[in-house]
Short mmCIF file of C-alpha atoms in Angstrom, two decimals:
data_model
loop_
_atom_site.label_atom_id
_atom_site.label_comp_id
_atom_site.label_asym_id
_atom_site.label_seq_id
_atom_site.Cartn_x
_atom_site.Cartn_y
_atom_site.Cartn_z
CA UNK T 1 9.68 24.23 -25.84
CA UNK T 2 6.46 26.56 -25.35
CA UNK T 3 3.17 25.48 -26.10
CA UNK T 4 0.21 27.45 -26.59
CA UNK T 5 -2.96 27.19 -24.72
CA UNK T 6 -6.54 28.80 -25.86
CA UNK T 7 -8.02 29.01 -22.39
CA UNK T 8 -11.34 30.41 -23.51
CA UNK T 9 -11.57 27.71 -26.02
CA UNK T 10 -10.70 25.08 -22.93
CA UNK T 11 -13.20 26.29 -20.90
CA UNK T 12 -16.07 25.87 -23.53
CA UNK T 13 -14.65 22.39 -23.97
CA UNK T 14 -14.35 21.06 -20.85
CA UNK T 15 -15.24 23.50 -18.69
CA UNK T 16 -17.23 20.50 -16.82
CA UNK T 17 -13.87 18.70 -16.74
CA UNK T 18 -13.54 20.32 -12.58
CA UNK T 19 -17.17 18.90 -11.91
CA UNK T 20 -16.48 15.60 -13.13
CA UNK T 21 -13.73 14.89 -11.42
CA UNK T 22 -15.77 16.32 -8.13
CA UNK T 23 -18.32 13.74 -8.24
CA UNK T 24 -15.76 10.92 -8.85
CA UNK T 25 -13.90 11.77 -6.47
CA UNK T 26 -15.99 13.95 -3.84
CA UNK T 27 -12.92 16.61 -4.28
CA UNK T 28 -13.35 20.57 -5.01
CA UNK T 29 -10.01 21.34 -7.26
CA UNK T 30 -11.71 24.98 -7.31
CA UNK T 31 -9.79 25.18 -3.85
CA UNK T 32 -6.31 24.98 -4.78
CA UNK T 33 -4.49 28.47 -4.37
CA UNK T 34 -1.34 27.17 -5.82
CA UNK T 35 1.01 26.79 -2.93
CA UNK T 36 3.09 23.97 -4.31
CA UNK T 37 2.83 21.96 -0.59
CA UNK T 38 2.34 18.91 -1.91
CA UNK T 39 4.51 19.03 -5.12
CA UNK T 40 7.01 19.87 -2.54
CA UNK T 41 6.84 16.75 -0.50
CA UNK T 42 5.75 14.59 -3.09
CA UNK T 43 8.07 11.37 -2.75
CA UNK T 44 7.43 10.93 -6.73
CA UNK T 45 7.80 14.16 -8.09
CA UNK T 46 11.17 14.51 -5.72
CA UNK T 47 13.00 11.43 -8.08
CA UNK T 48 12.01 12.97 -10.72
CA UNK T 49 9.22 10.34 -11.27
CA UNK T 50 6.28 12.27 -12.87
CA UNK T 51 6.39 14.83 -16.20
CA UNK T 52 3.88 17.23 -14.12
CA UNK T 53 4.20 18.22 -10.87
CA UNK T 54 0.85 17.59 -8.70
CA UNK T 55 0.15 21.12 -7.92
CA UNK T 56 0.04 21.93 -11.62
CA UNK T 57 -2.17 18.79 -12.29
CA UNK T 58 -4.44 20.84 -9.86
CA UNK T 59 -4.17 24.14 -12.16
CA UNK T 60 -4.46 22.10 -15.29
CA UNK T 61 -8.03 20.43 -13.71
CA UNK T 62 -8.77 24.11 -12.55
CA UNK T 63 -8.48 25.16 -16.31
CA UNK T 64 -10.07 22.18 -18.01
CA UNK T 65 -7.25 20.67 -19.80
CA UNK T 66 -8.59 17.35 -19.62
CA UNK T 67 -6.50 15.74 -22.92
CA UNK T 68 -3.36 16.80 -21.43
CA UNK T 69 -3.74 15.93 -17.49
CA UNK T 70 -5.04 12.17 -18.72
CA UNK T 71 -2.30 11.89 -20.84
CA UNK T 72 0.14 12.85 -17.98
CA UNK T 73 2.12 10.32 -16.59
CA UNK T 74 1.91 12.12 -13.20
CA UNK T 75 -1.63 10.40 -12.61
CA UNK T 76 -0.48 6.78 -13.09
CA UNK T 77 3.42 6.84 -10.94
CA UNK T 78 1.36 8.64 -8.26
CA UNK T 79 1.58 5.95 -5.59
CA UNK T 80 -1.46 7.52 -3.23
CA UNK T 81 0.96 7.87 -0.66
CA UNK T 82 -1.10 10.69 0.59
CA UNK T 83 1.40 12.76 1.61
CA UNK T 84 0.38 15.72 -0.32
CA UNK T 85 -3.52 14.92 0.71
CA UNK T 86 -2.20 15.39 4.46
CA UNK T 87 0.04 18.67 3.92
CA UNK T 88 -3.02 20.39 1.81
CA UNK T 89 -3.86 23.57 3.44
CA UNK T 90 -7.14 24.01 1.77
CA UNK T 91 -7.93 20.23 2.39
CA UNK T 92 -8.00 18.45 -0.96
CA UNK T 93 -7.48 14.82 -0.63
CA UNK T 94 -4.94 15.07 -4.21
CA UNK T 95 -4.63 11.90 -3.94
CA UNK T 96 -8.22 10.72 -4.42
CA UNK T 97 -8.15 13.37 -7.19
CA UNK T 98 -5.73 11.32 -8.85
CA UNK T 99 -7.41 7.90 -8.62
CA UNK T 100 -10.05 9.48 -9.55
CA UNK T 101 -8.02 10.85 -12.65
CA UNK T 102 -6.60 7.68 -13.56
CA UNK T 103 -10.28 6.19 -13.75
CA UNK T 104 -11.55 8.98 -16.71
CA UNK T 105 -8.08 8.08 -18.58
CA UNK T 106 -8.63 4.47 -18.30
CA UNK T 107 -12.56 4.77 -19.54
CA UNK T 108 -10.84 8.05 -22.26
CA UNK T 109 -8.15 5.05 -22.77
CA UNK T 110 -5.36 7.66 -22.82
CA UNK T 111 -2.70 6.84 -21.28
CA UNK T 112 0.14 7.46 -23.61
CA UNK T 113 2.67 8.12 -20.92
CA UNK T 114 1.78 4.95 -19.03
CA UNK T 115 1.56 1.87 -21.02
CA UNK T 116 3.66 0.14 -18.57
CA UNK T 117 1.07 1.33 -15.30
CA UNK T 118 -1.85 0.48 -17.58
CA UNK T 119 -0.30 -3.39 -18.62
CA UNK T 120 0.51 -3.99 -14.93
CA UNK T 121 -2.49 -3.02 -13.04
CA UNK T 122 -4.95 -5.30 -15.79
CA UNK T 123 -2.47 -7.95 -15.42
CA UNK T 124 -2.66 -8.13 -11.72
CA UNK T 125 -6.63 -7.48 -11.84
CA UNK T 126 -6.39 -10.07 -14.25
CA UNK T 127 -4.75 -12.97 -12.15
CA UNK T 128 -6.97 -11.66 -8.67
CA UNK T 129 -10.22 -12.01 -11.21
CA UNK T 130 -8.98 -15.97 -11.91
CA UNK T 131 -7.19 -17.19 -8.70
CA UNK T 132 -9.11 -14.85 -5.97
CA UNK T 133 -5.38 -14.12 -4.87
CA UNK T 134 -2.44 -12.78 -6.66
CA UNK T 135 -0.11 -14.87 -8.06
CA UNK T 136 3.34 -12.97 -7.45
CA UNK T 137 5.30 -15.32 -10.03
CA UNK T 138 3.04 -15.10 -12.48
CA UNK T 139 2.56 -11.93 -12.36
CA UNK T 140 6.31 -10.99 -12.64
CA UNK T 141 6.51 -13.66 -15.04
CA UNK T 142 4.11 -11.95 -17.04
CA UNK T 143 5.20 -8.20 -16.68
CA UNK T 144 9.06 -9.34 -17.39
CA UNK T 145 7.68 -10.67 -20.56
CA UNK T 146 5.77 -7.45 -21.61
CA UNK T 147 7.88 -5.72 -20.65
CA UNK T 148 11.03 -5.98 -19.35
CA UNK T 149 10.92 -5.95 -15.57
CA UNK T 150 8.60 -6.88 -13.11
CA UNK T 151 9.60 -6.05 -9.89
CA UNK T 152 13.41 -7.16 -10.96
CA UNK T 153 12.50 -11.07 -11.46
CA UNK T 154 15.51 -10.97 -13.54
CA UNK T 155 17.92 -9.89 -10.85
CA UNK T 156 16.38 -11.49 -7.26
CA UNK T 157 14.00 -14.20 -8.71
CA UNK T 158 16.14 -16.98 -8.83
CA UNK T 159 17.28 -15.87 -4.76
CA UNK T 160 13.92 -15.22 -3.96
CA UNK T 161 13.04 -19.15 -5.31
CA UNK T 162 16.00 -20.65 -3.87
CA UNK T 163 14.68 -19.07 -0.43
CA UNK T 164 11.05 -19.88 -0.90
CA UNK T 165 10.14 -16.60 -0.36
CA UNK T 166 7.90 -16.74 -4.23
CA UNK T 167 5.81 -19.93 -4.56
CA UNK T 168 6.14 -20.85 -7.59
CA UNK T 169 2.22 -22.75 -8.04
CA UNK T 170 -0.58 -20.18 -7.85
CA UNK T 171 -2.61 -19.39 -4.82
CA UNK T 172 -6.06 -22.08 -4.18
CA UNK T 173 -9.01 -21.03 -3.03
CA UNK T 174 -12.31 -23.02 -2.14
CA UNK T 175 -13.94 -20.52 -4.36
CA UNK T 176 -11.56 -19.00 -6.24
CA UNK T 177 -14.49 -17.09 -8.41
CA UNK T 178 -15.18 -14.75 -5.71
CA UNK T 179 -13.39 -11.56 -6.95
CA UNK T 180 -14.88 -11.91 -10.41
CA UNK T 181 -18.43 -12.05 -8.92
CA UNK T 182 -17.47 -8.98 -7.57
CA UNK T 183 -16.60 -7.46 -10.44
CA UNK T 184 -19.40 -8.29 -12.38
CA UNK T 185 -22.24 -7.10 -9.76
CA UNK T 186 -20.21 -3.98 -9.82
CA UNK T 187 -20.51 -3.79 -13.05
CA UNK T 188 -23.84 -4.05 -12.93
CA UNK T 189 -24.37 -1.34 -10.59
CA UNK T 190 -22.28 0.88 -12.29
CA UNK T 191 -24.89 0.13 -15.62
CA UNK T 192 -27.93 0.50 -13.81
CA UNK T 193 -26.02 3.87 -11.94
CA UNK T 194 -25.69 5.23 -15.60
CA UNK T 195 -29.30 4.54 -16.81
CA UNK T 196 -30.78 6.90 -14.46
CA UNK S 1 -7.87 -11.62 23.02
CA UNK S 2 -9.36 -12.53 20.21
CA UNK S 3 -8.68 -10.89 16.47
CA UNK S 4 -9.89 -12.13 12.98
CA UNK S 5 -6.83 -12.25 11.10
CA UNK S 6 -6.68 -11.21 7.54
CA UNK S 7 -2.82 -12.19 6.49
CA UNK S 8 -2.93 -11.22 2.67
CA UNK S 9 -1.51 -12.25 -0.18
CA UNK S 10 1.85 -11.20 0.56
CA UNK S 11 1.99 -13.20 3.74
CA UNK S 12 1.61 -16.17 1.74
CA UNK S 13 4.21 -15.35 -0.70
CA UNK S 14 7.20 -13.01 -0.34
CA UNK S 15 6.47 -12.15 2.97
CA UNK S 16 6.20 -15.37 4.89
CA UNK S 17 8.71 -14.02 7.53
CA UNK S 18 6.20 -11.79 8.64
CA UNK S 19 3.22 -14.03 8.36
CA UNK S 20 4.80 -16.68 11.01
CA UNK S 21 6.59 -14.04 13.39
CA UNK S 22 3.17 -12.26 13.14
CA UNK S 23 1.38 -15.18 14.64
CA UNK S 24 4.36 -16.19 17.32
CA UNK S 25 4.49 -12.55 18.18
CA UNK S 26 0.65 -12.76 19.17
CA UNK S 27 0.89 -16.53 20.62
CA UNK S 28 3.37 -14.94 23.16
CA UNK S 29 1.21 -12.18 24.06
CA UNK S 30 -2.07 -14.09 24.40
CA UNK S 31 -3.61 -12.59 21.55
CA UNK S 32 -5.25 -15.61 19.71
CA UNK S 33 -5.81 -14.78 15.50
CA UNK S 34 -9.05 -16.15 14.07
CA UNK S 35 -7.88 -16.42 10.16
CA UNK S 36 -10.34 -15.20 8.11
CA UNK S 37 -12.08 -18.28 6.08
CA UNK S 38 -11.09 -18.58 2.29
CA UNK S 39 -10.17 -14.98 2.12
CA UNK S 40 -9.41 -13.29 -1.13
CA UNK S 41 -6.65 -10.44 -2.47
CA UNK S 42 -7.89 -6.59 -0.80
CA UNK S 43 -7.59 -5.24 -4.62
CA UNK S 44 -4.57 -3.50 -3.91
CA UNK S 45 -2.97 -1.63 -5.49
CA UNK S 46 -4.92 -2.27 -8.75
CA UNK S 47 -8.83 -2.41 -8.09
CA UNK S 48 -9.55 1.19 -6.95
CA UNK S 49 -7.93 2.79 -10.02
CA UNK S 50 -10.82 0.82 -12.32
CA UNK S 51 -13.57 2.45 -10.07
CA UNK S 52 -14.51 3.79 -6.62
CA UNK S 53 -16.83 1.26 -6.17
CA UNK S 54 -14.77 -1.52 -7.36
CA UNK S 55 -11.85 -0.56 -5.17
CA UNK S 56 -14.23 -1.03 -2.24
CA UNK S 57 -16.21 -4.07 -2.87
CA UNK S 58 -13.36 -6.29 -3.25
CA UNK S 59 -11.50 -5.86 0.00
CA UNK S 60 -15.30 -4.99 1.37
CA UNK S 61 -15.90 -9.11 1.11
CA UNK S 62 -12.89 -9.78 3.60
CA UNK S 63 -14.87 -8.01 6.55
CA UNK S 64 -18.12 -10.15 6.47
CA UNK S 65 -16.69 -12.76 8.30
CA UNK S 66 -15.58 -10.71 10.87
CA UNK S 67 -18.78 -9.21 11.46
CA UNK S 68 -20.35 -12.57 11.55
CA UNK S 69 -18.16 -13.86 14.49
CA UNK S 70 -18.07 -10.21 16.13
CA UNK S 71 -14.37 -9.68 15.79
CA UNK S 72 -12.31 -6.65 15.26
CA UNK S 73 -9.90 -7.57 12.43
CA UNK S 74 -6.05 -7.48 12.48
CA UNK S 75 -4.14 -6.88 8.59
CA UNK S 76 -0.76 -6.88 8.98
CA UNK S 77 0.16 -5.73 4.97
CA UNK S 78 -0.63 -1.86 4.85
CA UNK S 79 -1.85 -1.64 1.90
CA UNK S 80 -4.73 -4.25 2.77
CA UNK S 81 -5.20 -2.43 5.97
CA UNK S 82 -5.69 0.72 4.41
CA UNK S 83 -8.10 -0.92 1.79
CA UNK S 84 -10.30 -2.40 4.61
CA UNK S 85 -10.21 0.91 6.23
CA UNK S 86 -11.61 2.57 3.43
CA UNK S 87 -14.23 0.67 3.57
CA UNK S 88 -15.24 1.05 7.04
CA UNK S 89 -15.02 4.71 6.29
CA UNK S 90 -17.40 4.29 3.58
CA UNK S 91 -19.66 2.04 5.29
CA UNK S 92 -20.00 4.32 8.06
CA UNK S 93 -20.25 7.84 6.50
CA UNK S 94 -21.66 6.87 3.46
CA UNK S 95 -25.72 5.28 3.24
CA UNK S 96 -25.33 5.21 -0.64
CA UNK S 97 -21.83 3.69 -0.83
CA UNK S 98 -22.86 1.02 1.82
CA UNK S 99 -25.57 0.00 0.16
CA UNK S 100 -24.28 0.14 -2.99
CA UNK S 101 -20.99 -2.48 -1.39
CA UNK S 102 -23.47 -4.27 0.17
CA UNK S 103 -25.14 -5.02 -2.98
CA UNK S 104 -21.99 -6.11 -4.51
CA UNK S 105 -21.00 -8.37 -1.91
CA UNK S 106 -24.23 -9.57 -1.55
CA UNK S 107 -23.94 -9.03 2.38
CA UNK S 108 -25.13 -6.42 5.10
CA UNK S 109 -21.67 -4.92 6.25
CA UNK S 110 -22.67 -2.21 9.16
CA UNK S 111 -18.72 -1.61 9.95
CA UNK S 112 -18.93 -2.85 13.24
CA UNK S 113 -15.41 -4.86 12.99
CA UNK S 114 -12.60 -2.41 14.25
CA UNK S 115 -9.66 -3.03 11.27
CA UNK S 116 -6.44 -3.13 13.59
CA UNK S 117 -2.94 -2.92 12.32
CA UNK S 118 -0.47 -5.67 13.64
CA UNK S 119 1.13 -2.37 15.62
CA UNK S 120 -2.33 -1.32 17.20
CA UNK S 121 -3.18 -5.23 17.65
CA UNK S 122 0.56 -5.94 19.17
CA UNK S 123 -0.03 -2.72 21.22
CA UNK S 124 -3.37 -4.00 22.70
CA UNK S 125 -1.54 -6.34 25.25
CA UNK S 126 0.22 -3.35 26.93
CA UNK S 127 3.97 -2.48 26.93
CA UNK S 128 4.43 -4.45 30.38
CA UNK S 129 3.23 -7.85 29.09
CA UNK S 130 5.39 -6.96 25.98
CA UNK S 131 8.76 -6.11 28.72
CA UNK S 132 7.92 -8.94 29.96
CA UNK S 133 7.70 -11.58 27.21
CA UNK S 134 10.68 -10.98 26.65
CA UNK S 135 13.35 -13.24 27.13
CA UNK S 136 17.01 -11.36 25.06
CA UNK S 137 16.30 -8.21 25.43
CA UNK S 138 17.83 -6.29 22.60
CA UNK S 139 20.07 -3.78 24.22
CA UNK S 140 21.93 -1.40 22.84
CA UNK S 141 20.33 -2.38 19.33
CA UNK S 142 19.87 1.00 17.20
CA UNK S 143 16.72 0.66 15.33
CA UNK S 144 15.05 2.88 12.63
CA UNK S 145 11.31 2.05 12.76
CA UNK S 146 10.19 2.72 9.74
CA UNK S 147 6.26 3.26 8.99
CA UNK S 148 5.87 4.20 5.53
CA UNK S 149 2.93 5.80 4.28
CA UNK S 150 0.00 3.87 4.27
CA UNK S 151 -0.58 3.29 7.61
CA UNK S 152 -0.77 7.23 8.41
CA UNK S 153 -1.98 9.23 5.47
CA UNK S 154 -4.71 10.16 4.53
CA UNK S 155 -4.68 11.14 8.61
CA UNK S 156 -8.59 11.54 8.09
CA UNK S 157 -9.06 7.90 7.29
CA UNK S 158 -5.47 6.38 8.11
CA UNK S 159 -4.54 7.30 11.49
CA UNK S 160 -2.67 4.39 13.54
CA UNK S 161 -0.31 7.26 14.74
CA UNK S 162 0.73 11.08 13.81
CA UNK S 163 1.25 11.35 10.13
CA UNK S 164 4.41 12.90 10.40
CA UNK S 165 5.84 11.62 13.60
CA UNK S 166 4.73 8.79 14.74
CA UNK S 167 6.15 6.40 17.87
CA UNK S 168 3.97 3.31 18.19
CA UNK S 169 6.43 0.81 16.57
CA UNK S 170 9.23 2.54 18.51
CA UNK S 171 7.57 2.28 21.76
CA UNK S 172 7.36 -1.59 20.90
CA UNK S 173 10.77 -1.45 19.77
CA UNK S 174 11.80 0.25 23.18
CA UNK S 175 9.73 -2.42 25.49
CA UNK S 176 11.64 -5.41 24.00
CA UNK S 177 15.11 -3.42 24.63
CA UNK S 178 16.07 -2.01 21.69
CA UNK S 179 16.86 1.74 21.17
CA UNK S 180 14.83 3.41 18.26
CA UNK S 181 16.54 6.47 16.83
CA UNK S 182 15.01 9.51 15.69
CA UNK S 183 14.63 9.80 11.93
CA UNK S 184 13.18 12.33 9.23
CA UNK S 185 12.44 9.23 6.75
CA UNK S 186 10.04 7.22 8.83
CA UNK S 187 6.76 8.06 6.70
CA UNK S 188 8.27 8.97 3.51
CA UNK S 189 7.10 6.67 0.78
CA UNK S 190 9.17 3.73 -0.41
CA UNK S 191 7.82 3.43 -3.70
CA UNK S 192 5.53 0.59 -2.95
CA UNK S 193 4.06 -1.36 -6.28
CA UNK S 194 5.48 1.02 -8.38
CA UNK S 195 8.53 -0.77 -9.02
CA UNK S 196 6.31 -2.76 -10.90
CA UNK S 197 5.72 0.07 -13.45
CA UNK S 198 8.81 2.56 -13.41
CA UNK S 199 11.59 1.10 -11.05
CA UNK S 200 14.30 3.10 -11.39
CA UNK S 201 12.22 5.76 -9.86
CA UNK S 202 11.22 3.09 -7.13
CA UNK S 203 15.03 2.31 -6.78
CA UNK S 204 15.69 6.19 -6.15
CA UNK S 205 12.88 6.63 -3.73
CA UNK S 206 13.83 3.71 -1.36
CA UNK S 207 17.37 4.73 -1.81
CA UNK S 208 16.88 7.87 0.13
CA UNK S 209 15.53 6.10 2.74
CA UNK S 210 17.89 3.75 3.50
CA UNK S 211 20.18 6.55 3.27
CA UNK S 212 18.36 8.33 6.34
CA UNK S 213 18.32 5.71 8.45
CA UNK S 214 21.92 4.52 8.30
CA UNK S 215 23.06 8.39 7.98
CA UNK S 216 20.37 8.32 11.86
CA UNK S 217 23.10 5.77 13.16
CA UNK S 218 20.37 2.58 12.61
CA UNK S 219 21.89 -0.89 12.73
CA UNK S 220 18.56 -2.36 11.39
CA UNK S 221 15.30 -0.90 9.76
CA UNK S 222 11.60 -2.73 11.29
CA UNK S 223 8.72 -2.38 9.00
CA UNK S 224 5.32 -3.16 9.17
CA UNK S 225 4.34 -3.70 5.77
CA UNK S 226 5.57 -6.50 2.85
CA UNK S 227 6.39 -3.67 0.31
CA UNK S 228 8.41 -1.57 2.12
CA UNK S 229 10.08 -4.63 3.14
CA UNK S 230 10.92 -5.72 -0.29
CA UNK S 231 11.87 -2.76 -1.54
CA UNK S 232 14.11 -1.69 0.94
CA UNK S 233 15.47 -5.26 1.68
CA UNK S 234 15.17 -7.26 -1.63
CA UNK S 235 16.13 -4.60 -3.85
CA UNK S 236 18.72 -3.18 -1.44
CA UNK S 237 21.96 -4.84 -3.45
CA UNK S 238 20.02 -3.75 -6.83
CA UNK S 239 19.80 0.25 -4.75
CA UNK S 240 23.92 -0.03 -4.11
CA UNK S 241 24.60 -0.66 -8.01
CA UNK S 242 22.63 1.85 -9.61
CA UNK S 243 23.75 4.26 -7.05
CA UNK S 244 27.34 3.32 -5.96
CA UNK S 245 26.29 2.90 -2.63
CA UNK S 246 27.78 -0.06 0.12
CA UNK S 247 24.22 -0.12 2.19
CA UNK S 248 24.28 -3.25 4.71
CA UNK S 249 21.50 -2.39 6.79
CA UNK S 250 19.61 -5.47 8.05
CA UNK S 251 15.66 -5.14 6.71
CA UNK S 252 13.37 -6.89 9.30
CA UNK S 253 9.28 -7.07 10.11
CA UNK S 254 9.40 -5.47 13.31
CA UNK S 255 7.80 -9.04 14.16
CA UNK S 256 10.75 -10.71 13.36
CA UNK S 257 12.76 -9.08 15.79
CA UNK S 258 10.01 -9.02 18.70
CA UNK S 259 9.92 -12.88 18.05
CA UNK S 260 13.31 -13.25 18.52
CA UNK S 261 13.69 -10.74 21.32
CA UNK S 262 10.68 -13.50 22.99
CA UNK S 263 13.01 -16.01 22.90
CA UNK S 264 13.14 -17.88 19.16
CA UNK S 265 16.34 -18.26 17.08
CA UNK S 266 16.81 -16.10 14.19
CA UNK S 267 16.00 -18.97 11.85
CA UNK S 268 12.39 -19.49 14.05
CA UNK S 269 11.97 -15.79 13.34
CA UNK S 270 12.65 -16.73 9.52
CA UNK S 271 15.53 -13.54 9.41
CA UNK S 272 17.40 -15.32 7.21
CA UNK S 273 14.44 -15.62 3.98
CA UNK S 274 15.42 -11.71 4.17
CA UNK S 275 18.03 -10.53 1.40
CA UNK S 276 20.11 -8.56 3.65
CA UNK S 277 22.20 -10.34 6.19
CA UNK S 278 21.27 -9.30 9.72
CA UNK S 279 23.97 -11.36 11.93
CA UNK S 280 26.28 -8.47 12.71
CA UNK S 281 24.10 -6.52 13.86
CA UNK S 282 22.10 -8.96 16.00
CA UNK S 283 26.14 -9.94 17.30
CA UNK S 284 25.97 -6.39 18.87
CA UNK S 285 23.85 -8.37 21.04
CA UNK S 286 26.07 -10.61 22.37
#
């Protein structure tokens, strides 16, 4: 399958796609030369985890192709492992680029390729926001129930209950609301960041 | 010594092996763990993929305390270590970013508390008082220390030892009498949380390692961190069905096995709430 891409048109699009992603993540993508280093040792890419490889995520951010890249699924199995941040020859921390990617999808709302990365990480913000810990059974409770798997409940839950190794009550705090104070006075910063 | 002591979530749930060998590991070496008061979850390895600044604040909170009393800070999870270094970072290279934390925490972090991995903390007493806490040592025990990423890369922020190499859990491993082998696997990347999201591809990635260290001539992996753990122990009969494989390579906190090298039973070390069954190999032993 070939696809056709209308650079010039890209460019005129989202030609501030490279900048953006620069102040979110304090990264110059203009560097990358292309040498493939850290698709190479990428533990991902090397199971044949992600649908593009990290050093063409690069190229793609290089040439504005913003839909595409926050569609990928690359930018959500990325596991900021780093490994490709500390082989970089020209010094890009990738995998800050990719956080930093995975923030614009969530506020674009595209990830199409990663409904199951998308359900997990709100569920698990979700129960830190209401118990100021994570609840592991509830949380793989909740993801086998979405869907499917969550962290193989299915297969070592009952073992890992029988050995007491995943409380079954959730976490207590003294002040369990202190996470979702924190969220909203970011929140708030990130408004009054905006308005100026 | 003194350390605040910032366990985790983990180390109250699925990793309460390391938790307790953690603390007798320290209580052997004099190293006495202030636990951080009515600490909450480092944000990991959710928070920082909703916003920069979010992914800071929340593990940001965990470090007041630890100012307050003047204590470096010992996390023995990776991921939260790596969090809380991040936030030093920030707080220390960054005047917007620090004040900008600040303001969400409602606090006036200067990043004065040094945020010590168990390895660096363990390390602190000095090989000799290690050699000589300890009571079995474990000779002729062949053990794959096994770092994973986090503590290590980004080597800019994340640097408890070389990023490629590194030798601090194998010179602990060495000083209680064991004999660390020399592997290619020991900071390749698990998988971590995301065999949460696609674990198959989680399943493949810790397979390789486990192939590595056996293929090295390991009789037992150490860790340092509750998801390599898991995935490489918990999921390790789930590995040898998808792939055909007959792994049965004990998965231990390197804790674990400096607690029982110090003298406690297996069962003190809590080896057996591990999924892999680690009694042949500590019979080398004798």
């Amino acid at each position: 399958m070939s696809t056709t891409v209308n650079l010039s048109q890209m460019q005129k699009d989202h030609g501030d796609f490279i900048e953006r992603v620069r102040k979110l993540s304090g990264q110059d993508v203009r560097k990358c030369y292309q040498c493939g280093k850290c698709s190479a040792g990428c533990a991902v890419h090397n199971c044949q985890g992600m649908d593009v490889s990290p050093n063409r995520v690069m190229r793609m951010v290089q040439l504005g192709m913003e839909e595409e890249v926050l569609k990928s699924k690359t930018i959500w199995v990325c596991v900021l492992c780093s490994t490709c941040t500390t082989r970089c020859p020209r010094d890009i921390d990738i995998a800050r680029v990719m956080d930093a990617l995975r923030i614009l999808s969530k506020k674009n709302n595209t990830f199409v390729n990663a409904k199951n990365a998308n359900t997990f990480h709100e569920t698990f913000m979700n129960s830190i926001i209401k118990y100021g810990r994570v609840y592991e059974a509830g949380l793989a409770v909740t993801l086998t129930l979405k869907y499917g798997y969550g962290f193989n409940l299915i297969g070592i839950g009952p073992a890992a209950l029988a050995k007491g190794t995943l409380p079954f009550f959730p976490p207590k705090l003294k002040n369990p609301e202190q996470i979702k104070k924190i969220v909203e006075n970011v929140e708030k910063i990130e408004r009054m960041e905006g308005e100026k | 010594m003194k350390y605040a002591y910032y366990p985790g979530c983990s180390l109250h749930g699925p990793a309460k092996g390391y938790d307790l060998s953690v603390k007798a590991v320290c209580k052997n070496l004099d190293i006495e763990l202030w636990e951080v008061p009515d600490w909450t979850c480092c944000g990991a390895s959710s928070a920082h993929s909703f916003g920069h600044l979010l992914g800071l604040a929340i593990p940001a909170q965990t470090l007041v305390p630890a100012e307050q009393e003047g204590l470096d800070i010992v996390a023995p999870c990776a991921a939260c270590w790596q969090r809380l270094v991040w936030v030093n970072h920030e707080v220390t290279t960054n005047a917007k970013t620090r004040d900008e934390i600040n303001q969400a925490i409602g606090a006036e972090l200067t990043g004065s508390s040094k945020v010590l991995s168990i390895m660096e903390a363990v390390a602190s007493a000095g090989m000799e008082k290690i050699a000589q806490a300890t009571k079995k040592p474990l000779k002729g025990l062949k053990i794959a220390a096994y770092y994973g990423c986090y503590y290590v890369k980004p080597p800019k922020v994340a640097h408890v030892d070389d990023p490629e190499s590194p030798k601090l859990i194998d010179d602990i491993m060495a000083a209680v009498g064991a004999e660390p082998v020399d592997w290619p696997y020991k900071t390749e990347c698990c998988g971590a949380s995301l065999g949460f999201v696609e674990f198959d591809t989680t399943l493949a990635m810790s397979a390789k390692v486990l192939d590595y260290a056996i293929k090295s001539g390991a009789d037992m992996i150490v860790t340092a961190c509750p998801l390599c753990q898991q995935n490489l122990d918990m999921q390790q009969s789930t590995i040898n069905k998808k792939f055909g494989t007959n792994h049965k390579i004990p998965v231990t906190y390197f804790t674990q096995l400096m607690a029982y090298a110090f003298g406690m039973s297996d069962k003190e070390a809590a080896m057996h709430k591990n999924f892999t069954s680690y009694q042949s190999a500590l019979a080398k032993l004798g």
